[in-house]
CSV table of C-alpha atoms and ligand atoms in Angstrom, one decimal:
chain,number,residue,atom,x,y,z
A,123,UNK,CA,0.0,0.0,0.0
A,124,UNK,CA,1.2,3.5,-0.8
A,125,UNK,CA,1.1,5.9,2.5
A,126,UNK,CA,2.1,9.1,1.1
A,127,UNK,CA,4.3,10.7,3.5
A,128,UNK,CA,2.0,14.0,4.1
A,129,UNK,CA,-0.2,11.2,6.0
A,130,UNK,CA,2.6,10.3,8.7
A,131,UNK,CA,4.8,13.4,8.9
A,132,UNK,CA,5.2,15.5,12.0
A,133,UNK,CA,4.8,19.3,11.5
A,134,UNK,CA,5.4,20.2,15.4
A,135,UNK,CA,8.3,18.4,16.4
A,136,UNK,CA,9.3,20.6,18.8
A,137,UNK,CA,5.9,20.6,20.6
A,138,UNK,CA,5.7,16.4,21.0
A,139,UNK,CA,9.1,16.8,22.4
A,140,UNK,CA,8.3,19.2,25.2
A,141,UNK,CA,5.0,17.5,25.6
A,142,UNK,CA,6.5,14.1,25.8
A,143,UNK,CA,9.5,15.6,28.4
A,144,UNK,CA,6.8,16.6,30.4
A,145,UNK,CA,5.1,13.4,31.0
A,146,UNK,CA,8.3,11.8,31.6
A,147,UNK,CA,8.9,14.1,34.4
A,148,UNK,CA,5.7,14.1,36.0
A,149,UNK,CA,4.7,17.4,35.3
A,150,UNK,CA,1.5,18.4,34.6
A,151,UNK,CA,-0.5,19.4,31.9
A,152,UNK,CA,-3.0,22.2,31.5
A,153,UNK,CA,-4.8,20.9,28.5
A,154,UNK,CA,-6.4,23.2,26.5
A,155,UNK,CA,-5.9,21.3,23.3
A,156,UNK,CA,-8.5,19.0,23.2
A,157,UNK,CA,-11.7,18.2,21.2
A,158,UNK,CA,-13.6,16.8,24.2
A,159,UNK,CA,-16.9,18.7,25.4
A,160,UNK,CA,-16.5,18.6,29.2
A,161,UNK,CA,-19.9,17.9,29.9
A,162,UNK,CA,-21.1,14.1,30.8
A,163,UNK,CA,-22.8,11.7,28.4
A,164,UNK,CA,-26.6,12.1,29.0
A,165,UNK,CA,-27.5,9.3,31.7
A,166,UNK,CA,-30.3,8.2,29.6
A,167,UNK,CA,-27.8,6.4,27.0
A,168,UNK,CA,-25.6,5.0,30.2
A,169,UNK,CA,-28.7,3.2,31.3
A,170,UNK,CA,-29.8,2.5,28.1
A,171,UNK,CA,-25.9,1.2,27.5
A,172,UNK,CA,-26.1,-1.4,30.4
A,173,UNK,CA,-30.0,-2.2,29.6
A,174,UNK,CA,-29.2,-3.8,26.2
A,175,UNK,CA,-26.3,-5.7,27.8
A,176,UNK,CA,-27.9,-7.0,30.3
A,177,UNK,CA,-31.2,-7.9,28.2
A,178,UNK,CA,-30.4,-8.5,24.6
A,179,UNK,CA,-28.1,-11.2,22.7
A,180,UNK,CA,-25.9,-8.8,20.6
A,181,UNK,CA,-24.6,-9.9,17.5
A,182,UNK,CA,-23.6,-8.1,14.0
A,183,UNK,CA,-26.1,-5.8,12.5
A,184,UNK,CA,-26.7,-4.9,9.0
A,185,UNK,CA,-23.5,-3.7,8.1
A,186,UNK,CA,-25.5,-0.4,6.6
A,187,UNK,CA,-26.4,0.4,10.3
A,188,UNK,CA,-29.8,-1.2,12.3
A,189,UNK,CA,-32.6,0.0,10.1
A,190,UNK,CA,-35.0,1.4,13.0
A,191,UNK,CA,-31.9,3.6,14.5
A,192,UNK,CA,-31.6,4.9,10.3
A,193,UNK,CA,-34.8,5.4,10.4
A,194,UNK,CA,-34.5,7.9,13.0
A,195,UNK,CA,-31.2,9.5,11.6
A,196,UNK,CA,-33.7,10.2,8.7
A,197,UNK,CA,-36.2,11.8,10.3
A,198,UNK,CA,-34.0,13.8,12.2
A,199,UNK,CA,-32.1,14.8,9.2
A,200,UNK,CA,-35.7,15.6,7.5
A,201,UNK,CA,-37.1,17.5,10.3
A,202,UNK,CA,-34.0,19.7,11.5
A,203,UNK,CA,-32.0,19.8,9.0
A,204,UNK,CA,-34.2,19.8,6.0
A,205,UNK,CA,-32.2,16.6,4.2
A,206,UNK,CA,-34.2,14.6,2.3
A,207,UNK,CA,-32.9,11.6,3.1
A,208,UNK,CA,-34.3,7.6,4.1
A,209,UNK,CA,-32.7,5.0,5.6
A,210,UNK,CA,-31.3,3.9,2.3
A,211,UNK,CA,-29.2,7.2,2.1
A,212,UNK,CA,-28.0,6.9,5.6
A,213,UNK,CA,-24.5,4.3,6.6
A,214,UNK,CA,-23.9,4.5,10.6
A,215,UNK,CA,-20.4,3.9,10.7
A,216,UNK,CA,-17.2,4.0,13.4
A,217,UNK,CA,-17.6,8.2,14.1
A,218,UNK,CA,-17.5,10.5,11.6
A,219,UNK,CA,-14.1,10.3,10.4
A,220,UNK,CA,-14.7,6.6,9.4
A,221,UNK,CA,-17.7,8.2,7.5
A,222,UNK,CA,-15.4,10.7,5.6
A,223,UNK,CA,-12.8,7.8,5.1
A,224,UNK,CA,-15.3,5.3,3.4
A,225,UNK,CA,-17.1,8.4,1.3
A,226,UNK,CA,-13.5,9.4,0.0
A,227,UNK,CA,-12.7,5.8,-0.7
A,228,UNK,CA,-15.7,4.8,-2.7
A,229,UNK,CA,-15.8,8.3,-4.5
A,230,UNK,CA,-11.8,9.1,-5.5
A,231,UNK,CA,-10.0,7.8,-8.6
A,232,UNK,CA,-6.1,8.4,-9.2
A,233,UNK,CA,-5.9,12.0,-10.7
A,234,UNK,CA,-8.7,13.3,-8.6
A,235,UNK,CA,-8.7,16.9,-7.1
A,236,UNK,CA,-10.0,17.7,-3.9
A,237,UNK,CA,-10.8,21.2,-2.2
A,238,UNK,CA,-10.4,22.1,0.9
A,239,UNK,CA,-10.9,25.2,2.7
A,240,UNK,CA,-8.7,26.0,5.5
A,241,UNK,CA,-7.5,25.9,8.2
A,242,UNK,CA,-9.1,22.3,8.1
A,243,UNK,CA,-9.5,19.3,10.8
A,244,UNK,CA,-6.4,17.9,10.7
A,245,UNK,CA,-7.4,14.4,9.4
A,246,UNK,CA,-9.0,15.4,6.2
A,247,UNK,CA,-6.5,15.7,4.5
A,248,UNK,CA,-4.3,12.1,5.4
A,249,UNK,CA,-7.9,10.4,5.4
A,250,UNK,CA,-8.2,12.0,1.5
A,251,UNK,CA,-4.4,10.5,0.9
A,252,UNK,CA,-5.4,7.0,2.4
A,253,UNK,CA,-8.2,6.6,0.9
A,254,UNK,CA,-6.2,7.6,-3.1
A,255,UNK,CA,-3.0,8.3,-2.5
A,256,UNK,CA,-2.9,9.7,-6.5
A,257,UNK,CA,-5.3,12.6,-5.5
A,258,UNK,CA,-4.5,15.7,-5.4
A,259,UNK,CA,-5.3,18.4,-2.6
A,260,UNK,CA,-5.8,21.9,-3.5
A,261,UNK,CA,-6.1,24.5,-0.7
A,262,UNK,CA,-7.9,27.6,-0.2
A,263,UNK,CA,-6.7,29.5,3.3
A,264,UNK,CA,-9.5,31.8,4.7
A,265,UNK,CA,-8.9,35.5,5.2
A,266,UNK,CA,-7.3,36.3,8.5
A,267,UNK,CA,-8.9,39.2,9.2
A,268,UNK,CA,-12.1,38.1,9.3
A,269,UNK,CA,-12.0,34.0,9.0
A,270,UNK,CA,-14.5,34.7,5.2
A,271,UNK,CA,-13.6,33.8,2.0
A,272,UNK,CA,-15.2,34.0,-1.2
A,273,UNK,CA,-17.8,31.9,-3.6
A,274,UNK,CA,-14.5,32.9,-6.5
A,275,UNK,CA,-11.9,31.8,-4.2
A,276,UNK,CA,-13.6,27.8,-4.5
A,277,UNK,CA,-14.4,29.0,-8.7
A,278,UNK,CA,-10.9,29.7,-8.8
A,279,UNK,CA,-9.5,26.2,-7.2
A,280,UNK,CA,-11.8,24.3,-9.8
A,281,UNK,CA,-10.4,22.5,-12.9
A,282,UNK,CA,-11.8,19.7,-15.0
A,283,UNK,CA,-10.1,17.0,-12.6
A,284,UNK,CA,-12.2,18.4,-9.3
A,285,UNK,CA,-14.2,16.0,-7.7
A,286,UNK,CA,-14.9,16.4,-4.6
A,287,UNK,CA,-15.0,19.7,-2.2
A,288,UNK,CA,-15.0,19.5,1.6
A,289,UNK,CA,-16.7,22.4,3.9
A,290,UNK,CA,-17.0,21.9,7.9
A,291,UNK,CA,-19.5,24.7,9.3
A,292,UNK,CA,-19.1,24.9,12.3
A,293,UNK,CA,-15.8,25.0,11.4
A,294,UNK,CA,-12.6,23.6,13.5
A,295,UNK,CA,-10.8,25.5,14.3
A,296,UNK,CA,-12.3,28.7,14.2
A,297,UNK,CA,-15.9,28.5,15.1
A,298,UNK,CA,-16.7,29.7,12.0
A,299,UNK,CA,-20.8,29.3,10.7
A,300,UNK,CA,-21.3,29.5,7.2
A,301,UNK,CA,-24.0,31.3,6.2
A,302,UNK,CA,-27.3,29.9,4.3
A,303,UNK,CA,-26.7,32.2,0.9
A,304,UNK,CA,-23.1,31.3,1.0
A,305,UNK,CA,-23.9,27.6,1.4
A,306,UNK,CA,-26.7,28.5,-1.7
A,307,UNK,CA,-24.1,29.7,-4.0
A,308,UNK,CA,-21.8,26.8,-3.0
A,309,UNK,CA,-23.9,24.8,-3.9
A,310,UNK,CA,-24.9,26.3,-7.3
A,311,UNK,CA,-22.0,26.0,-8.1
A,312,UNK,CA,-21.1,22.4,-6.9
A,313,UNK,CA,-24.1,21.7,-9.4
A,314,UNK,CA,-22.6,24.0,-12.4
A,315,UNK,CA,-19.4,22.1,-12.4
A,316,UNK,CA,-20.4,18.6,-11.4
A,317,UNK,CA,-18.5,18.5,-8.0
A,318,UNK,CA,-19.2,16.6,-4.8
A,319,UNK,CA,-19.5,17.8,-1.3
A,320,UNK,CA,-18.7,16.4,1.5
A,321,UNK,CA,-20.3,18.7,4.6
A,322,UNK,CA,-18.6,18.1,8.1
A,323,UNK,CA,-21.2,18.8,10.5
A,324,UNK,CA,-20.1,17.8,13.9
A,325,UNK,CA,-20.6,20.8,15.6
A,326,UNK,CA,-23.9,21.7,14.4
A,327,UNK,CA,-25.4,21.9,18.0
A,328,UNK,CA,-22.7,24.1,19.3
A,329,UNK,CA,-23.9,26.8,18.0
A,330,UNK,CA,-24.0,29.7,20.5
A,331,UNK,CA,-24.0,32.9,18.5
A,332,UNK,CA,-27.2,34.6,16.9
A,333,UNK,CA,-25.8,32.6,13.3
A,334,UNK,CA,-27.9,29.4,12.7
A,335,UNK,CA,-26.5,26.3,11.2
A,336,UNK,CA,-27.8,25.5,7.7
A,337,UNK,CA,-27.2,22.1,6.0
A,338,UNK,CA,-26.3,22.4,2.5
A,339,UNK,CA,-27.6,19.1,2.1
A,340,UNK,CA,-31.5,20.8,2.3
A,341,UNK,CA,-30.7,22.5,-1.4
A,342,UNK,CA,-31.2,19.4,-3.1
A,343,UNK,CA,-34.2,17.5,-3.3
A,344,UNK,CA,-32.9,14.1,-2.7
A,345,UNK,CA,-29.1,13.0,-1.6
A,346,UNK,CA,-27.2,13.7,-5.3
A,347,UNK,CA,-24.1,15.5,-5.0
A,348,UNK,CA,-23.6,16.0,-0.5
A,349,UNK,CA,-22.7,13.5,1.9
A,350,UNK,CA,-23.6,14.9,5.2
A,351,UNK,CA,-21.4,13.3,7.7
A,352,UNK,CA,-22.0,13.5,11.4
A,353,UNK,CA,-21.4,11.4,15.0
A,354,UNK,CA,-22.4,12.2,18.9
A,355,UNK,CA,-18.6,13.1,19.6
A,356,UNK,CA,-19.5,16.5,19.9
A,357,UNK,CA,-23.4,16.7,20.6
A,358,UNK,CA,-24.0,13.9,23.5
A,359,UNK,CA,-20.5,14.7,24.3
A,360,UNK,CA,-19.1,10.8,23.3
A,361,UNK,CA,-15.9,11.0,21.4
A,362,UNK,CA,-14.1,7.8,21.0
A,363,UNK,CA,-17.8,6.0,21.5
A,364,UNK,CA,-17.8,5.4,17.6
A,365,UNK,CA,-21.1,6.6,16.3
A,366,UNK,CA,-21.1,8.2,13.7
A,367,UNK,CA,-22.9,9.1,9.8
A,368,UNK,CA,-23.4,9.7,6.7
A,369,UNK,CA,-26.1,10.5,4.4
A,370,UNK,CA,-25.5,9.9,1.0
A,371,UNK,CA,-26.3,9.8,-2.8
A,372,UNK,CA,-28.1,6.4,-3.9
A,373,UNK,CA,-25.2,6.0,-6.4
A,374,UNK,CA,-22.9,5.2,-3.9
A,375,UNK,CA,-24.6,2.7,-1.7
A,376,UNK,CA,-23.2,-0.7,-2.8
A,377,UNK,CA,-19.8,0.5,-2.9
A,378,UNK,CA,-20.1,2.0,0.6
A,379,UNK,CA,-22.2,-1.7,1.5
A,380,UNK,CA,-19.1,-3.3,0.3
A,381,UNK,CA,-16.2,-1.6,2.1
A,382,UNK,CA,-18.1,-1.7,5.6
A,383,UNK,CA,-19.1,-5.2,5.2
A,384,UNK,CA,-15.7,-6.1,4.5
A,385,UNK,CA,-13.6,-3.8,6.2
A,386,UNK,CA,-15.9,-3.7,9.9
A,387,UNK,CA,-19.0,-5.5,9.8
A,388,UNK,CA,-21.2,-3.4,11.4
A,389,UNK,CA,-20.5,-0.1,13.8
A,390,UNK,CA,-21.0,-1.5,17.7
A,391,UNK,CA,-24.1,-3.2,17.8
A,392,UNK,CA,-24.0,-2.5,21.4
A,393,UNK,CA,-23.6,1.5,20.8
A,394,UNK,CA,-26.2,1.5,18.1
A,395,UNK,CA,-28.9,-0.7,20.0
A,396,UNK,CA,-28.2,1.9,23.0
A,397,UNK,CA,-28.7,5.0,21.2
A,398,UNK,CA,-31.9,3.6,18.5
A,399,UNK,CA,-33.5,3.4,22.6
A,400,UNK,CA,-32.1,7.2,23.5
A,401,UNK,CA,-32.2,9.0,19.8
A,402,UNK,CA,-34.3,11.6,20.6
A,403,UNK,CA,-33.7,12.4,23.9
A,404,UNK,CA,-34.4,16.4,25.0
A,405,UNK,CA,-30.8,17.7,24.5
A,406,UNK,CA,-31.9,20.9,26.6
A,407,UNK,CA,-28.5,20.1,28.6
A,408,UNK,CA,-27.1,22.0,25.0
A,409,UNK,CA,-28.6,25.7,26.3
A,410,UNK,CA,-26.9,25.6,29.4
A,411,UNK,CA,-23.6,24.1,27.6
A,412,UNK,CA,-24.0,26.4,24.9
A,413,UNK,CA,-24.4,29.9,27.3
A,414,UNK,CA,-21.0,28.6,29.1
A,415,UNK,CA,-19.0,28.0,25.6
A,416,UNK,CA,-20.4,31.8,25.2
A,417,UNK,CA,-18.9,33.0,28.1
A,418,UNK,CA,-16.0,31.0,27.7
A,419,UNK,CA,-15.5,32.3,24.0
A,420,UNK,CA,-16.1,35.8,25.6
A,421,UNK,CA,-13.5,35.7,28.0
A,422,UNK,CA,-10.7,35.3,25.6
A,423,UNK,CA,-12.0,37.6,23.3
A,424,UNK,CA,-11.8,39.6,26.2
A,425,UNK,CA,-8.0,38.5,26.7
A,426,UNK,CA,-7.2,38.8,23.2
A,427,UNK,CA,-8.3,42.2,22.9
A,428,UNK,CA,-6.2,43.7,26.2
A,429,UNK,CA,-3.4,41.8,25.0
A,430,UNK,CA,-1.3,43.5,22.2
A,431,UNK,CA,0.1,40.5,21.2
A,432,UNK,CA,-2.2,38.2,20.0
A,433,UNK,CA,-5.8,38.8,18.4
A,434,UNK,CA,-9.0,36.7,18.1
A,435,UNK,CA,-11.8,36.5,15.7
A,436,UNK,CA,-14.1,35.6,18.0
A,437,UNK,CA,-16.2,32.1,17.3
A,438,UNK,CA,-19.4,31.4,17.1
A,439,UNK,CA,-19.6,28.2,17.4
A,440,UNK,CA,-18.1,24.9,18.6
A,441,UNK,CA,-15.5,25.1,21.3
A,442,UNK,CA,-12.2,26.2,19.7
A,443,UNK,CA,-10.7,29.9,19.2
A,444,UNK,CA,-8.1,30.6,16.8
A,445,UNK,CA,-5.5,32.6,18.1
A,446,UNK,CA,-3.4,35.2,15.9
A,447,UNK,CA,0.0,35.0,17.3
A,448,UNK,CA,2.2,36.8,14.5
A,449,UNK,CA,2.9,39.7,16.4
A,450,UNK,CA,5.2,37.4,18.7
A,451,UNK,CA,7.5,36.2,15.3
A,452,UNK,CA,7.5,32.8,17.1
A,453,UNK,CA,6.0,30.4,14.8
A,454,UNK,CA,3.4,27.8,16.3
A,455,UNK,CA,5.5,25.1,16.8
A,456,UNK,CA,7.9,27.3,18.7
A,457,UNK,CA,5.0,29.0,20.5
A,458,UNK,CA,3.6,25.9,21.8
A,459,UNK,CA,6.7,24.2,22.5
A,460,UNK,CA,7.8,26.9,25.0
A,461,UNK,CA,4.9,27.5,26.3
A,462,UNK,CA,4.6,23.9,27.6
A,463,UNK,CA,7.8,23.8,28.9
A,464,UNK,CA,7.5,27.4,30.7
A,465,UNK,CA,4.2,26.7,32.1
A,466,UNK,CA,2.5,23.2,31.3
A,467,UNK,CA,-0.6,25.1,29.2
A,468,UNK,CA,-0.8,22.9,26.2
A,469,UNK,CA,-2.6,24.2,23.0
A,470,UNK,CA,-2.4,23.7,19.5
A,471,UNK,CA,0.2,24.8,16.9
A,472,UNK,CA,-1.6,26.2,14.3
A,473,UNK,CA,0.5,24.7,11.5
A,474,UNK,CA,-1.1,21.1,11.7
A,475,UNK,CA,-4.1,23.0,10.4
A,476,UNK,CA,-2.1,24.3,6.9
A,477,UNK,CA,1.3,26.0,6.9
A,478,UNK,CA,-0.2,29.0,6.1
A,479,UNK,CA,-1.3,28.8,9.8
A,480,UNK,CA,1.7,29.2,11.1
A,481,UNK,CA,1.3,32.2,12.8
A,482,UNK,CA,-2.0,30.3,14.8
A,483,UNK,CA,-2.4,28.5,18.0
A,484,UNK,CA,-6.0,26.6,18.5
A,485,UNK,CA,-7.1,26.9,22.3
A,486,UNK,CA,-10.1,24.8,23.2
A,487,UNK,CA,-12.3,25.7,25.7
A,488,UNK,CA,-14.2,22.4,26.3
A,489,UNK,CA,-12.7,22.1,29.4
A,490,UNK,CA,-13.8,23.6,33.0
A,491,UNK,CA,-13.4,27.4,33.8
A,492,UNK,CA,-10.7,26.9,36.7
A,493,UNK,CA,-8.8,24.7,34.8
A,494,UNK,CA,-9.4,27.3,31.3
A,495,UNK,CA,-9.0,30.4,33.8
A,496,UNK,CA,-5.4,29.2,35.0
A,497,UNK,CA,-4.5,28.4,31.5
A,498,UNK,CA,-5.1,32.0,30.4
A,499,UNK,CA,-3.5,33.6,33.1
A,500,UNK,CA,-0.3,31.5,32.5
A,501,UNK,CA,-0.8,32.3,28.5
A,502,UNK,CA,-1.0,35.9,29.1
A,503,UNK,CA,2.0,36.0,31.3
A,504,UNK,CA,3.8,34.1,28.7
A,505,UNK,CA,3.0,36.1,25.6
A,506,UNK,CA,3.6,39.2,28.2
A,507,UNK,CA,7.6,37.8,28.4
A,508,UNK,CA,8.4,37.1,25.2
B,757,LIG,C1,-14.4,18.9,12.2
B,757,LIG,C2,-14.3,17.5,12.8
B,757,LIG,N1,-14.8,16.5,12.1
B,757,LIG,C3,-14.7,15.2,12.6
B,757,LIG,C4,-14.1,15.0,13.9
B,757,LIG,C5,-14.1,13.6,14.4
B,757,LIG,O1,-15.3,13.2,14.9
B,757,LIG,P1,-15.7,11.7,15.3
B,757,LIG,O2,-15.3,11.5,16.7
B,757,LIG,O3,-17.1,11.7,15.0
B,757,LIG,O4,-14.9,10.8,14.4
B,757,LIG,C6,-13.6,16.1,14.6
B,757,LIG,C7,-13.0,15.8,16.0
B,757,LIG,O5,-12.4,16.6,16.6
B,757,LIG,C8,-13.7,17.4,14.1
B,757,LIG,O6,-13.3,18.4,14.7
């Protein structure tokens, strides 16, 4: 198998080092680089967990995902999110990266070109270069004024070769939300020059700004040209639990039916019988969660603004802010390397998110307000020295 080498490479050396120095001294770590809401997983799906364990024989399920908990997927994809969608659109799979992985596989051939806009979740791009390593990535970086870009900044990335383009709104890492005419014209013009989307919509219920989240799925009138991926990481607060989707164009079922039959049999039947029990349970836990990501988000604006040193657009959504840090001249590696090692706060170099995010660091602020608090005093303090 050909791993291209943009799949394993390390772009922050320095940081691992300092991280991994730490550890083996025993010194702690302020972690504020994590993708982990800090809230628990609703208790309804922990009993539900242990009451199909203790009361069902659990075996492989359709390898598709078990048709009632699809059924529901559907419907909620109908009803919020304005997908048209049926259980035959919809593959529960292994999280949402698995989704991703399994889309780009069935959908890439060798000479392919795929857009992304970023900075981007670190794994799109490697999952894109697993799944074909002949592809070809083409980037478009954001403004960094203002996190926007352009419908002619995607028309300008297109050739004959594009297949595919990826968007994640809520975005990670800067809590961007696209907007509904933006997603429009994306998608008009996704339909004028035949390309796929694949739309990364982990976040959606993180939303804590007045934007809404719109699904670019709901322009079309059936699944034809998005793939809507999704999971619970992020909204039932259950990363590493595996649940995951995606909702897809009927052309690409048996090829997906294929690769999960063969690949993983089925996603937990365990996970999936618990959740087809919990689906729609009220998620009114997210208004309380989403007014402390506000405050949180606030506070470092807040931070970012008194400081002179490094700047914030502020998000809107999920629980990341991207910090500008080019008025140190330390790029992120550096940045977060020293930081570490100076005060044990550990964020994220911006670089892993595209080297034109160099000049970056992603804080997240999934994590409790003492633990956040002392981490932006000792970041403040540090930026203050250098
Ligand atoms: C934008 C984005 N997509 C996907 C994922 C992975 O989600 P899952 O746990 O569903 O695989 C993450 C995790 O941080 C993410 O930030």
């Amino acid at each position: 198998m050909i791993i291209r080498n943009e799949v394993s490479r390390s772009l922050i050396p320095k940081f691992l080092k300092s991280v991994g120095e730490r550890r083996k001294n025993d010194l702690p770590i302020i972690s504020l680089g994590l993708g982990e809401p800090d809230f628990d997983v609703p208790s309804s799906i922990k009993d539900a967990l242990i009451q199909v364990l203790k009361t069902s024989k659990l075996g492989y399920s359709d390898p598709m995902g078990l048709l009632s908990l699809r059924q529901k997927i559907s419907e909620k994809l109908n009803n919020e999110n304005h997908i048209n969608s049926s259980p035959e659109n919809i593959i529960i799979t292994s999280g949402s990266k698995q989704a991703f992985t399994l889309v780009c596989m069935v959908m890439l051939n060798p000479g392919d070109e795929v857009i992304i806009i970023n900075p981007s979740f670190v794994s799109y791009i490697p999952q894109i270069l697993i799944s074909e390593p002949a592809s070809y990535i083409k980037v478009i970086n954001i403004r960094k004024s203002d996190f926007s870009f352009s419908i002619q900044d995607i028309e300008n990335q297109i050739s004959s070769r594009t297949k595919l383009l990826i968007i994640n709104s809520p975005n990670n890492p800067t809590g961007y939300v696209l907007n509904s005419s933006l997603l429009q014209n994306i998608y008009a013009l996704a339909s004028e020059r035949n390309l796929y989307i694949i739309s990364d919509e982990v976040y959606e219920k993180l939303v804590f700004s007045k934007h809404h989240h719109s699904s670019i799925g709901s322009f079309e009138k059936a699944p034809k040209r998005v793939i809507t991926i999704n999971s619970l990481s992020k909204s039932h607060a259950m990363p590493g639990w595996g649940l995951g989707y995606a909702c897809f164009p009927a052309d690409l079922r048996q090829r997906l039916l294929a690769l999960q039959k063969h690949i993983n049999s089925n996603t937990s039947t365990l996970i999936q019988e618990a959740l087809d029990r919990t689906f729609f349970i009220d998620n009114q836990y997210l208004d309380e969660y989403n007014a402390r990501l506000l405050k949180r988000a606030e506070i470092i604006n807040k931070i970012c603004t008194d400081e002179n040193r490094i700047s914030l657009v502020q998000p809107d959504a999920g629980f990341y802010a991207f910090l500008n840090i080019s008025e140190t001249n330390i790029d992120s590696d550096t940045f977060c390397s020293l930081l570490i090692q100076e005060t044990g706060v550990a964020l994220t170099p911006g670089i892993v998110f595209g080297e034109f995010w160099d000049d970056h660091v992603r804080i997240s602020f999934a994590s409790p307000e003492e633990t956040l608090g002392i981490g932006l005093q000792y970041l403040t303090q540090f930026t203050r020295k250098l």
